[in-house]
PDB file of C-alpha atoms in Angstrom:
ATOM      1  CA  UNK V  29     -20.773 111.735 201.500  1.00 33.00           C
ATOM      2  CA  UNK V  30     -18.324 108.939 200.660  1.00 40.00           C
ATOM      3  CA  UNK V  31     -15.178 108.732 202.904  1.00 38.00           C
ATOM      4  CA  UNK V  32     -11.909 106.955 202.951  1.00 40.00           C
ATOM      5  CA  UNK V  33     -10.673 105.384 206.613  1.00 37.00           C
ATOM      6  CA  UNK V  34      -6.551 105.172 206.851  1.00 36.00           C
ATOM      7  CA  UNK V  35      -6.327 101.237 207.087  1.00 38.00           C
ATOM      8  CA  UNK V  36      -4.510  99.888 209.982  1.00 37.00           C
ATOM      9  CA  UNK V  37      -1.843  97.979 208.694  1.00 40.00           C
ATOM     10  CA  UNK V  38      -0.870  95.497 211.797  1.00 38.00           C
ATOM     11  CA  UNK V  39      -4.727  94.397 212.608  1.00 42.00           C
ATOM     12  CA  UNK V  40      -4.827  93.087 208.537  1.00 51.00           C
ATOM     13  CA  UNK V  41      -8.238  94.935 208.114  1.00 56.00           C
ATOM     14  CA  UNK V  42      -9.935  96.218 205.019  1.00 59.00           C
ATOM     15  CA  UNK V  43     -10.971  99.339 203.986  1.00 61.00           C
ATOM     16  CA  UNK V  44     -14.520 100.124 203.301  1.00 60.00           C
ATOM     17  CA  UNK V  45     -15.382 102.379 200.987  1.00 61.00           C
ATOM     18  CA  UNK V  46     -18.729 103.863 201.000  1.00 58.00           C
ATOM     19  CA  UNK V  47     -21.789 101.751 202.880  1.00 52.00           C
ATOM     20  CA  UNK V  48     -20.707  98.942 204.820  1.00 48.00           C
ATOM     21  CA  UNK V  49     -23.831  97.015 205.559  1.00 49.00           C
ATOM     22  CA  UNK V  50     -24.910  94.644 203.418  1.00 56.00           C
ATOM     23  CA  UNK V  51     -28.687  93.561 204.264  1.00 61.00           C
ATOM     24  CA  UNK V  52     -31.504  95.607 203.587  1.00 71.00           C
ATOM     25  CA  UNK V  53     -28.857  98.015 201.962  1.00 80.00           C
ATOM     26  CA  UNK V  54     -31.152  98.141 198.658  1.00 87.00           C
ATOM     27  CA  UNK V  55     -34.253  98.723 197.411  1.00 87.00           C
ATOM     28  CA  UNK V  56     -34.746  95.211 195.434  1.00 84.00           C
ATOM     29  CA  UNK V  57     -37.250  96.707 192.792  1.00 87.00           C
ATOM     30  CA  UNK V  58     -35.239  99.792 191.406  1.00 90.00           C
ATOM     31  CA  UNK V  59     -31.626  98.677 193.009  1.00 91.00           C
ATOM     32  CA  UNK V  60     -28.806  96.639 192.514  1.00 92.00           C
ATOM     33  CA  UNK V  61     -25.994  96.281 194.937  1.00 92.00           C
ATOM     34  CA  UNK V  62     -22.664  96.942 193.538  1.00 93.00           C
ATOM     35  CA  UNK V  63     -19.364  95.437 195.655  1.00 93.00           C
ATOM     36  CA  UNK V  64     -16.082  96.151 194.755  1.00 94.00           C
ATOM     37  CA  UNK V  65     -12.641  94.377 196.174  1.00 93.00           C
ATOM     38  CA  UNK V  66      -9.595  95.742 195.490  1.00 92.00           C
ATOM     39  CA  UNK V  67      -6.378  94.515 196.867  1.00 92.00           C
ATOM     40  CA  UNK V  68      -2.561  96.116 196.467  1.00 89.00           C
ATOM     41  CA  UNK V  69       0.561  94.563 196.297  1.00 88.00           C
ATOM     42  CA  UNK V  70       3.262  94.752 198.569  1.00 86.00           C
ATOM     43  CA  UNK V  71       5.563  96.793 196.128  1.00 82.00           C
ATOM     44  CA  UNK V  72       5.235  98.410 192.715  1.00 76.00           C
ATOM     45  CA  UNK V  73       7.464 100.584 190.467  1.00 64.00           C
ATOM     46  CA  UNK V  74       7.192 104.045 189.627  1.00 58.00           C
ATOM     47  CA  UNK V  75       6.634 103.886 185.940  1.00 51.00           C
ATOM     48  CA  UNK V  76       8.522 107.364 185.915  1.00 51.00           C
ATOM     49  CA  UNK V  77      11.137 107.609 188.122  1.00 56.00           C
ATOM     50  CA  UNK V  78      11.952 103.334 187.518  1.00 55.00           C
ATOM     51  CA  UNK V  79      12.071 103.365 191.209  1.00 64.00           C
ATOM     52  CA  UNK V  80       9.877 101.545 194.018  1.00 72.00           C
ATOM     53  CA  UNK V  81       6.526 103.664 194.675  1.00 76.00           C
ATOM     54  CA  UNK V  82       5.543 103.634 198.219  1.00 81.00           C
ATOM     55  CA  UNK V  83       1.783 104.065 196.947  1.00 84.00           C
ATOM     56  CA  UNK V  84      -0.137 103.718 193.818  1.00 85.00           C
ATOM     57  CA  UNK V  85      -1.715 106.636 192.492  1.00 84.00           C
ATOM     58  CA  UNK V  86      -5.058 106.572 191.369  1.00 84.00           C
ATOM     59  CA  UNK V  87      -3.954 108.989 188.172  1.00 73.00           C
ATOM     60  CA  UNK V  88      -5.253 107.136 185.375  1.00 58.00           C
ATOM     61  CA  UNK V  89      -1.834 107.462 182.792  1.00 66.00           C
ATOM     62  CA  UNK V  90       0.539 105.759 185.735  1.00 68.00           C
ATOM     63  CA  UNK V  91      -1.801 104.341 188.344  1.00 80.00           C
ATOM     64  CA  UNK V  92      -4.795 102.957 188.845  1.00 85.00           C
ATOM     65  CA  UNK V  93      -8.403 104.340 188.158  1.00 88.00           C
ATOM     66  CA  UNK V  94     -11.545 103.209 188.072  1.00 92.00           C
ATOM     67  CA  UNK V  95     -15.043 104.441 187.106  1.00 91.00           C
ATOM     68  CA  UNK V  96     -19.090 102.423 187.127  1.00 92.00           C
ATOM     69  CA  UNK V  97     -21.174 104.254 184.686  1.00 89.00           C
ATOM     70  CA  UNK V  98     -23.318 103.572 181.607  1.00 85.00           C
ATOM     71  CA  UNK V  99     -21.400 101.698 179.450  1.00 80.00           C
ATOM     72  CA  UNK V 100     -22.604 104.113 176.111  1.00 75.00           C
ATOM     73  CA  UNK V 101     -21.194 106.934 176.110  1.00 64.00           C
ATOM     74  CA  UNK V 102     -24.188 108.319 175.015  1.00 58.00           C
ATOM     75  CA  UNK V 103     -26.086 107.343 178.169  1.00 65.00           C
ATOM     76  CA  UNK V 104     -23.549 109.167 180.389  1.00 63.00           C
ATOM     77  CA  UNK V 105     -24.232 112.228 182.641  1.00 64.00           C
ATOM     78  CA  UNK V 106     -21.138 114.913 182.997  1.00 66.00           C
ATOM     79  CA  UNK V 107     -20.474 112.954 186.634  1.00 78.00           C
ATOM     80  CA  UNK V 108     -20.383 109.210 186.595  1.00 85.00           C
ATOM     81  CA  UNK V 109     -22.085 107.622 188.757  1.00 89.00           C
ATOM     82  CA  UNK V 110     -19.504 105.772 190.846  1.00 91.00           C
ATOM     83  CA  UNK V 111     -15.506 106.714 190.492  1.00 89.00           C
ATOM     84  CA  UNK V 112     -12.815 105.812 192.671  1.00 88.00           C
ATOM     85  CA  UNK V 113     -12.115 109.975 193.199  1.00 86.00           C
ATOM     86  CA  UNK V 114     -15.057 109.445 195.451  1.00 87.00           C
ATOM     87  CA  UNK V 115     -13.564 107.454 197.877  1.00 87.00           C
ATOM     88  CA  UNK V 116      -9.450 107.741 197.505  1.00 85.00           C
ATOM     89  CA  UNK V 117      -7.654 111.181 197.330  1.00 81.00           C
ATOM     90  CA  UNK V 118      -4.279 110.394 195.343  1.00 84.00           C
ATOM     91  CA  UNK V 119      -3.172 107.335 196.095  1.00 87.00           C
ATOM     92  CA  UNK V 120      -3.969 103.840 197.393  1.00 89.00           C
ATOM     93  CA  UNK V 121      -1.539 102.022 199.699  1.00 89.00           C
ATOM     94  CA  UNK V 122       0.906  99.151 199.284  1.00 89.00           C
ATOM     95  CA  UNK V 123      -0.301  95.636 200.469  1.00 90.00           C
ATOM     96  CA  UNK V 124      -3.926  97.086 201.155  1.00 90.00           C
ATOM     97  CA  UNK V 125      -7.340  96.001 200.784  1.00 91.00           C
ATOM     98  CA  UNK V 126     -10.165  98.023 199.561  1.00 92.00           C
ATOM     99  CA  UNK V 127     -13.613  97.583 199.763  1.00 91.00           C
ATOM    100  CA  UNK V 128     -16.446  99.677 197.981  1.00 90.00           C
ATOM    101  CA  UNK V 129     -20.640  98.435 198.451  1.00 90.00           C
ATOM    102  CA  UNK V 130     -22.937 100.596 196.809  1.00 91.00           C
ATOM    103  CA  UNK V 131     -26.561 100.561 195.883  1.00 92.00           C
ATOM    104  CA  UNK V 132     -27.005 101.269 192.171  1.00 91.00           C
ATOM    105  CA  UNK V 133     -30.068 101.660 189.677  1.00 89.00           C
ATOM    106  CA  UNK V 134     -30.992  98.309 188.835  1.00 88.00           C
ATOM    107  CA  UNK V 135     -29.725  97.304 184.984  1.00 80.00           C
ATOM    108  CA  UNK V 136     -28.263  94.564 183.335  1.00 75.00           C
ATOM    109  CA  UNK V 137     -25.874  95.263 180.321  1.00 82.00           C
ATOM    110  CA  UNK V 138     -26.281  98.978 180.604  1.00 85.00           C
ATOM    111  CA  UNK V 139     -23.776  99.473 183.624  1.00 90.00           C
ATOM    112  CA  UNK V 140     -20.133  98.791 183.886  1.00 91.00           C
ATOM    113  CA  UNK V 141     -17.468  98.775 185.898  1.00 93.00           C
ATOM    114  CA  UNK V 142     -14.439  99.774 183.794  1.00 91.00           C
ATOM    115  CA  UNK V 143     -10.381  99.429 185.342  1.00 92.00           C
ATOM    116  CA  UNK V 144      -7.479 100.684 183.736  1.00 88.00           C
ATOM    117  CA  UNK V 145      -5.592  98.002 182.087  1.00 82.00           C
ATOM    118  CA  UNK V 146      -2.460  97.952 183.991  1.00 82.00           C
ATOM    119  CA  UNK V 147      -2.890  97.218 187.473  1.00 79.00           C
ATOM    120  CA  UNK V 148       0.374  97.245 189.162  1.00 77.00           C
ATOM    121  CA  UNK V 149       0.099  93.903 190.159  1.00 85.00           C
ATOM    122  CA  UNK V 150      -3.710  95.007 191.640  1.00 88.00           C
ATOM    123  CA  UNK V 151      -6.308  92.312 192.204  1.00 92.00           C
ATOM    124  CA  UNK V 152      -9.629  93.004 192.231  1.00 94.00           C
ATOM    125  CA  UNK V 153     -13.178  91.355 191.659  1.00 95.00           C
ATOM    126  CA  UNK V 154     -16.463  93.043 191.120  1.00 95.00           C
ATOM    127  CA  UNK V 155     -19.921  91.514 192.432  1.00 93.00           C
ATOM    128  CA  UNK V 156     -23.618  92.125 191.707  1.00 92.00           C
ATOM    129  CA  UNK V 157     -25.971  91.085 194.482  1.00 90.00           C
ATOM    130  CA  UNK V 158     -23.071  88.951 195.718  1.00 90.00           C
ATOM    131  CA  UNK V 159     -22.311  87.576 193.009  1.00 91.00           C
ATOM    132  CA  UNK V 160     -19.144  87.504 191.018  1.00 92.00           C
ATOM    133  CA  UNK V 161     -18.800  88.634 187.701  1.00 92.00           C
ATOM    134  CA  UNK V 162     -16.042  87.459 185.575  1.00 87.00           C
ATOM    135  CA  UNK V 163     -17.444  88.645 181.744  1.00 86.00           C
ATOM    136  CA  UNK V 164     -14.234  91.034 181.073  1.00 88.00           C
ATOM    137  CA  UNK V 165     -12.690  92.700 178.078  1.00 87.00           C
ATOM    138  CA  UNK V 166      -9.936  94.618 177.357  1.00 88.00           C
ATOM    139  CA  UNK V 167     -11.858  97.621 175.281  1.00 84.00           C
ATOM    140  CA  UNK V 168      -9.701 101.065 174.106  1.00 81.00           C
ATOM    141  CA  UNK V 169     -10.085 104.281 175.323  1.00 72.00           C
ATOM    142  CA  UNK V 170     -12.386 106.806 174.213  1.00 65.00           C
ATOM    143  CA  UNK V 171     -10.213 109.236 174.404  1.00 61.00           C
ATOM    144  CA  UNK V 172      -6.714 107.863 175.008  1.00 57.00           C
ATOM    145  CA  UNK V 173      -5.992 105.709 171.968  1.00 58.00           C
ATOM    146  CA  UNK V 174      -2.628 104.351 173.915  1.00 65.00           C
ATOM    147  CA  UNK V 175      -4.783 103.784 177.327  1.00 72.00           C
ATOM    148  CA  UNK V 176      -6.849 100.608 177.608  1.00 84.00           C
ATOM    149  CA  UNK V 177      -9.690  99.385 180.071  1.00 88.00           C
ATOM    150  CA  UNK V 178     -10.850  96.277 181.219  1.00 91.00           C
ATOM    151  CA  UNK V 179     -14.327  96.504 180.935  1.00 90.00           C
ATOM    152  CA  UNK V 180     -17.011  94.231 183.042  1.00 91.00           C
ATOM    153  CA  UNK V 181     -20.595  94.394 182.386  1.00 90.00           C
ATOM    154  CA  UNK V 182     -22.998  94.760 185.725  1.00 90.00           C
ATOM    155  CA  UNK V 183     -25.345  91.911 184.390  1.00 80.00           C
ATOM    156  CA  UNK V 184     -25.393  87.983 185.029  1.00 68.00           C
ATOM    157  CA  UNK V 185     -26.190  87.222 181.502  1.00 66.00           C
ATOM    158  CA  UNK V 186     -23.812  87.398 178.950  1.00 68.00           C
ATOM    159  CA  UNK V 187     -23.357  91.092 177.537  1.00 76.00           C
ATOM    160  CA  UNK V 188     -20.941  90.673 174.977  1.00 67.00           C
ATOM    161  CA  UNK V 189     -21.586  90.265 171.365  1.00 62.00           C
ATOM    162  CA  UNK V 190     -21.186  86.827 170.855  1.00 50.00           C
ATOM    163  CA  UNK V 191     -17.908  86.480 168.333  1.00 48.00           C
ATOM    164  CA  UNK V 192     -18.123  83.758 165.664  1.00 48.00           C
ATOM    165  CA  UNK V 193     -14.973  83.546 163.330  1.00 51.00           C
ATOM    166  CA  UNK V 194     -14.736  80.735 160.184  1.00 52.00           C
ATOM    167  CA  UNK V 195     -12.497  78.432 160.025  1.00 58.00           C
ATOM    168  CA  UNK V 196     -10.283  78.146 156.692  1.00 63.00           C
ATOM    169  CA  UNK V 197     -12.125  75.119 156.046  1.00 67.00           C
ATOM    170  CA  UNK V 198     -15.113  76.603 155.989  1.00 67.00           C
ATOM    171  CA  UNK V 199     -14.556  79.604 153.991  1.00 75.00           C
ATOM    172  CA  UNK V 200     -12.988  77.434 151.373  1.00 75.00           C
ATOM    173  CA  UNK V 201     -15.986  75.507 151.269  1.00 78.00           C
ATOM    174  CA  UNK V 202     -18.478  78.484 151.111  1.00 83.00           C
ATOM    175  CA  UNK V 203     -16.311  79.700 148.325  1.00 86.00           C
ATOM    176  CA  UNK V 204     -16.619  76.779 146.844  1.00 86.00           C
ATOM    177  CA  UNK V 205     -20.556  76.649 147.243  1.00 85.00           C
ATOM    178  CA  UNK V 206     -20.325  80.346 145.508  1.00 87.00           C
ATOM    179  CA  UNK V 207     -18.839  79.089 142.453  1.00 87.00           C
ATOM    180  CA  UNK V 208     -21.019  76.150 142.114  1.00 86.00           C
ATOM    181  CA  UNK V 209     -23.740  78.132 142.307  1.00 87.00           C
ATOM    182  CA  UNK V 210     -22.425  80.829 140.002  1.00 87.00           C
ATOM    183  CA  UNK V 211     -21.647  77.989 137.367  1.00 87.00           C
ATOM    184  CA  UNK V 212     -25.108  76.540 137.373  1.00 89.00           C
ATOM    185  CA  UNK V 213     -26.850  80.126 136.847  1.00 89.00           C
ATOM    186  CA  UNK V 214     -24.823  80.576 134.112  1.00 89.00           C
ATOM    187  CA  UNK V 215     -25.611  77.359 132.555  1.00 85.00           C
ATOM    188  CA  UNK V 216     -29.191  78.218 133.033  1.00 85.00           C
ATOM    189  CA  UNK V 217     -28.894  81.666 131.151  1.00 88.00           C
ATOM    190  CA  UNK V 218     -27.339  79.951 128.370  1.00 85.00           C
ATOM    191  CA  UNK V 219     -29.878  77.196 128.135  1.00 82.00           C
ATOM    192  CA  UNK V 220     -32.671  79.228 127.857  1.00 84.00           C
ATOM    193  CA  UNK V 221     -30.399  81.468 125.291  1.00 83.00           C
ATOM    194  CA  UNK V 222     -29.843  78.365 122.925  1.00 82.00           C
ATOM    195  CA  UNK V 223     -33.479  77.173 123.427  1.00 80.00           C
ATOM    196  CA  UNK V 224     -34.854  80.806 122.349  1.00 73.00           C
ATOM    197  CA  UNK V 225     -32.692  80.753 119.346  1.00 77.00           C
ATOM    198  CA  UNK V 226     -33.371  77.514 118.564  1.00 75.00           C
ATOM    199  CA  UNK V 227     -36.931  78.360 118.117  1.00 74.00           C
ATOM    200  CA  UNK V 228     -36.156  81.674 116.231  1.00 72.00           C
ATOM    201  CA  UNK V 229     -34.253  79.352 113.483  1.00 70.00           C
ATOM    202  CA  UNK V 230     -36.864  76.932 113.648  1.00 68.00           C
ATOM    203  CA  UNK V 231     -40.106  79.807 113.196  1.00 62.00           C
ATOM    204  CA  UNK V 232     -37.450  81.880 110.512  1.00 61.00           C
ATOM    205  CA  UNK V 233     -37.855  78.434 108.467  1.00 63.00           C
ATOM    206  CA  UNK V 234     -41.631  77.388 108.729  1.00 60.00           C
ATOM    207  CA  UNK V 235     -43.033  81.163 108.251  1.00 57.00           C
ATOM    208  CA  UNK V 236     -43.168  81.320 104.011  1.00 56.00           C
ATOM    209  CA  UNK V 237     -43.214  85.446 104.129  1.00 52.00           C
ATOM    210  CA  UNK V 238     -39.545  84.983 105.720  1.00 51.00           C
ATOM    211  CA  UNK V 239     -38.724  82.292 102.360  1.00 50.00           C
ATOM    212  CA  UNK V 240     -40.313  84.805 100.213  1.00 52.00           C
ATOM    213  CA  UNK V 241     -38.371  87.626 101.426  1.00 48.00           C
ATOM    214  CA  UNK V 242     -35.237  86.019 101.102  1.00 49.00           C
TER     215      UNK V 242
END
């Protein structure tokens, strides 16, 4: 069962969230290990009441929430696999640090660790095997058109589709390769239509039953 231990403020200690030891912790054939590092600030605003919050709640619509599951929809179970509901109860604390290590099946762009957008000033970073990962995007909700998520993919290679936009220079000049290619088709088509009736005119005047019928 995962647990949440009160943090002790005046020793400046972190608090662990789920397993705490780090080697041997996975199976290295089926599992990765997942860390998560989460740190408050020392004051936030209440986005309701406009006044300071003594905690941030982990409400998703004016706090903070998190969730690690299959990044398709279509690949999820009714319980995701990792969620910050499984370690917090309603709130985090001011000027805290959080810590969650997991062991998780082993993937590489299927699994992601999704944040809500606005963080309340919230620092965070996510690792895989110790290492950090810093391939983010800010993707919409599923649900919640006005909610957004940053979205980080649990794999070391690069999981986003690669985006390649033209420049204006080289539209124009695909554009332009369009035409000129357009323009020399049609100048084909109407070569081989002069050249066809070219030889009609020339076979109308050398066949006699043509001259006789006329």
């Amino acid at each position: 069962m995962k647990q949440w231990y009160p943090i002790n403020k005046t020793s400046n200690q972190t608090t662990n969230m789920g397993s705490c030891t780090l080697r041997g912790l996975c199976d290295e054939h089926s599992q990765d290990l997942f860390e998560l590092e989460l740190h408050t600030p020392e004051r936030t605003e209440d986005m309701v009441n406009g006044r300071n919050s003594p905690v941030i709640r982990t409400d998703a619509s004016d706090g903070i929430s998190w969730v690690f599951d299959y990044s398709e929809v279509v690949k999820r179970d009714q319980l995701p696999i990792l969620t910050e509901s499984q370690y917090i109860g309603e709130a985090y604390e001011l000027d805290s640090s959080y810590r969650a290590v997991e062991c998780v099946p082993k993937s590489e762009c299927d699994l992601a660790f999704n944040i809500t957008a606005d963080l309340h000033g919230t620092s965070y970073t996510v690792r895989k095997n110790g290492v950090k990962l810093d391939d983010s995007r800010e993707l919409p909700d599923d649900f919640f058109t006005s909610r957004m998520w940053i979205m980080t993919p649990f794999g070391h290679q690069k999981c986003f589709p690669i985006e390649r936009r033209l420049s204006s220079g080289a539209i124009a000049g695909i554009i332009i390769a369009c035409l000129v290619v357009l323009s020399i088709t049609i100048g084909v088509i109407m070569g081989c239509l002069n050249r066809h009736k070219e030889r009609q005119n020339k076979f109308d005047e050398e066949d006699p039953l043509s001259e006789s019928l006329l």
